[in-house]
Amino acid sequence: MQTYGVARNTARNAVRFLLDEGYLYTVPQRGTYVRNQSDAPKVNWLPCTCR
């Protein structure tokens, strides 16, 4: 977290978001992993208009 300059809560929220969207999966007592590209959801992302 220090490497990227983000707070722990921000990193947790990002991981939770990716889990909810289906890009990651969790194996109990093993860890959290990225899904294969073929298994990942097909989502059309809108461009971010954040400031």
mmCIF file with all atom_site columns, C-alpha atoms in Angstrom:
data_model
loop_
_atom_site.group_PDB
_atom_site.id
_atom_site.type_symbol
_atom_site.label_atom_id
_atom_site.label_alt_id
_atom_site.label_comp_id
_atom_site.label_asym_id
_atom_site.label_entity_id
_atom_site.label_seq_id
_atom_site.pdbx_PDB_ins_code
_atom_site.Cartn_x
_atom_site.Cartn_y
_atom_site.Cartn_z
_atom_site.occupancy
_atom_site.B_iso_or_equiv
_atom_site.pdbx_formal_charge
_atom_site.auth_seq_id
_atom_site.auth_comp_id
_atom_site.auth_asym_id
_atom_site.auth_atom_id
_atom_site.pdbx_PDB_model_num
ATOM 1  C CA . MET A 1 1  ? 0.000   0.000   0.000   1.00 0.00 ? 1  MET A CA 1
ATOM 2  C CA . GLN A 1 2  ? 2.902   2.326   0.685   1.00 0.00 ? 2  GLN A CA 1
ATOM 3  C CA . THR A 1 3  ? 4.259   1.626   -2.792  1.00 0.00 ? 3  THR A CA 1
ATOM 4  C CA . TYR A 1 4  ? 1.111   2.976   -4.419  1.00 0.00 ? 4  TYR A CA 1
ATOM 5  C CA . GLY A 1 5  ? 0.252   5.595   -1.815  1.00 0.00 ? 5  GLY A CA 1
ATOM 6  C CA . VAL A 1 6  ? -3.269  4.345   -1.077  1.00 0.00 ? 6  VAL A CA 1
ATOM 7  C CA . ALA A 1 7  ? -4.983  3.695   2.223   1.00 0.00 ? 7  ALA A CA 1
ATOM 8  C CA . ARG A 1 8  ? -5.728  0.153   3.357   1.00 0.00 ? 8  ARG A CA 1
ATOM 9  C CA . ASN A 1 9  ? -9.469  0.845   3.214   1.00 0.00 ? 9  ASN A CA 1
ATOM 10 C CA . THR A 1 10 ? -9.191  2.014   -0.400  1.00 0.00 ? 10 THR A CA 1
ATOM 11 C CA . ALA A 1 11 ? -7.340  -1.175  -1.380  1.00 0.00 ? 11 ALA A CA 1
ATOM 12 C CA . ARG A 1 12 ? -9.929  -3.338  0.403   1.00 0.00 ? 12 ARG A CA 1
ATOM 13 C CA . ASN A 1 13 ? -12.769 -1.525  -1.343  1.00 0.00 ? 13 ASN A CA 1
ATOM 14 C CA . ALA A 1 14 ? -11.091 -2.052  -4.720  1.00 0.00 ? 14 ALA A CA 1
ATOM 15 C CA . VAL A 1 15 ? -10.663 -5.781  -4.087  1.00 0.00 ? 15 VAL A CA 1
ATOM 16 C CA . ARG A 1 16 ? -14.256 -6.061  -2.849  1.00 0.00 ? 16 ARG A CA 1
ATOM 17 C CA . PHE A 1 17 ? -15.475 -4.282  -6.001  1.00 0.00 ? 17 PHE A CA 1
ATOM 18 C CA . LEU A 1 18 ? -13.509 -6.658  -8.256  1.00 0.00 ? 18 LEU A CA 1
ATOM 19 C CA . LEU A 1 19 ? -14.879 -9.657  -6.317  1.00 0.00 ? 19 LEU A CA 1
ATOM 20 C CA . ASP A 1 20 ? -18.432 -8.366  -6.679  1.00 0.00 ? 20 ASP A CA 1
ATOM 21 C CA . GLU A 1 21 ? -17.928 -7.789  -10.420 1.00 0.00 ? 21 GLU A CA 1
ATOM 22 C CA . GLY A 1 22 ? -16.603 -11.322 -10.913 1.00 0.00 ? 22 GLY A CA 1
ATOM 23 C CA . TYR A 1 23 ? -13.010 -10.509 -11.863 1.00 0.00 ? 23 TYR A CA 1
ATOM 24 C CA . LEU A 1 24 ? -11.562 -12.124 -8.742  1.00 0.00 ? 24 LEU A CA 1
ATOM 25 C CA . TYR A 1 25 ? -12.469 -15.210 -6.743  1.00 0.00 ? 25 TYR A CA 1
ATOM 26 C CA . THR A 1 26 ? -11.553 -16.328 -3.244  1.00 0.00 ? 26 THR A CA 1
ATOM 27 C CA . VAL A 1 27 ? -10.448 -19.786 -2.136  1.00 0.00 ? 27 VAL A CA 1
ATOM 28 C CA . PRO A 1 28 ? -10.922 -20.190 1.623   1.00 0.00 ? 28 PRO A CA 1
ATOM 29 C CA . GLN A 1 29 ? -7.617  -20.408 3.509   1.00 0.00 ? 29 GLN A CA 1
ATOM 30 C CA . ARG A 1 30 ? -5.703  -19.971 0.223   1.00 0.00 ? 30 ARG A CA 1
ATOM 31 C CA . GLY A 1 31 ? -6.220  -16.427 -1.027  1.00 0.00 ? 31 GLY A CA 1
ATOM 32 C CA . THR A 1 32 ? -7.826  -14.278 -3.683  1.00 0.00 ? 32 THR A CA 1
ATOM 33 C CA . TYR A 1 33 ? -7.074  -14.872 -7.344  1.00 0.00 ? 33 TYR A CA 1
ATOM 34 C CA . VAL A 1 34 ? -7.775  -13.290 -10.726 1.00 0.00 ? 34 VAL A CA 1
ATOM 35 C CA . ARG A 1 35 ? -10.180 -15.249 -12.932 1.00 0.00 ? 35 ARG A CA 1
ATOM 36 C CA . ASN A 1 36 ? -9.095  -16.467 -16.358 1.00 0.00 ? 36 ASN A CA 1
ATOM 37 C CA . GLN A 1 37 ? -9.981  -14.013 -19.079 1.00 0.00 ? 37 GLN A CA 1
ATOM 38 C CA . SER A 1 38 ? -12.404 -16.510 -20.619 1.00 0.00 ? 38 SER A CA 1
ATOM 39 C CA . ASP A 1 39 ? -14.208 -16.874 -17.245 1.00 0.00 ? 39 ASP A CA 1
ATOM 40 C CA . ALA A 1 40 ? -14.383 -13.150 -16.502 1.00 0.00 ? 40 ALA A CA 1
ATOM 41 C CA . PRO A 1 41 ? -17.681 -11.349 -17.059 1.00 0.00 ? 41 PRO A CA 1
ATOM 42 C CA . LYS A 1 42 ? -18.187 -9.549  -20.346 1.00 0.00 ? 42 LYS A CA 1
ATOM 43 C CA . VAL A 1 43 ? -18.883 -5.980  -19.291 1.00 0.00 ? 43 VAL A CA 1
ATOM 44 C CA . ASN A 1 44 ? -18.937 -2.835  -21.387 1.00 0.00 ? 44 ASN A CA 1
ATOM 45 C CA . TRP A 1 45 ? -17.329 -0.237  -19.160 1.00 0.00 ? 45 TRP A CA 1
ATOM 46 C CA . LEU A 1 46 ? -18.343 3.360   -19.549 1.00 0.00 ? 46 LEU A CA 1
ATOM 47 C CA . PRO A 1 47 ? -15.532 5.900   -19.672 1.00 0.00 ? 47 PRO A CA 1
ATOM 48 C CA . CYS A 1 48 ? -14.875 7.497   -16.316 1.00 0.00 ? 48 CYS A CA 1
ATOM 49 C CA . THR A 1 49 ? -15.872 11.117  -16.015 1.00 0.00 ? 49 THR A CA 1
ATOM 50 C CA . CYS A 1 50 ? -14.245 11.494  -12.593 1.00 0.00 ? 50 CYS A CA 1
ATOM 51 C CA . ARG A 1 51 ? -12.400 14.664  -11.801 1.00 0.00 ? 51 ARG A CA 1
#
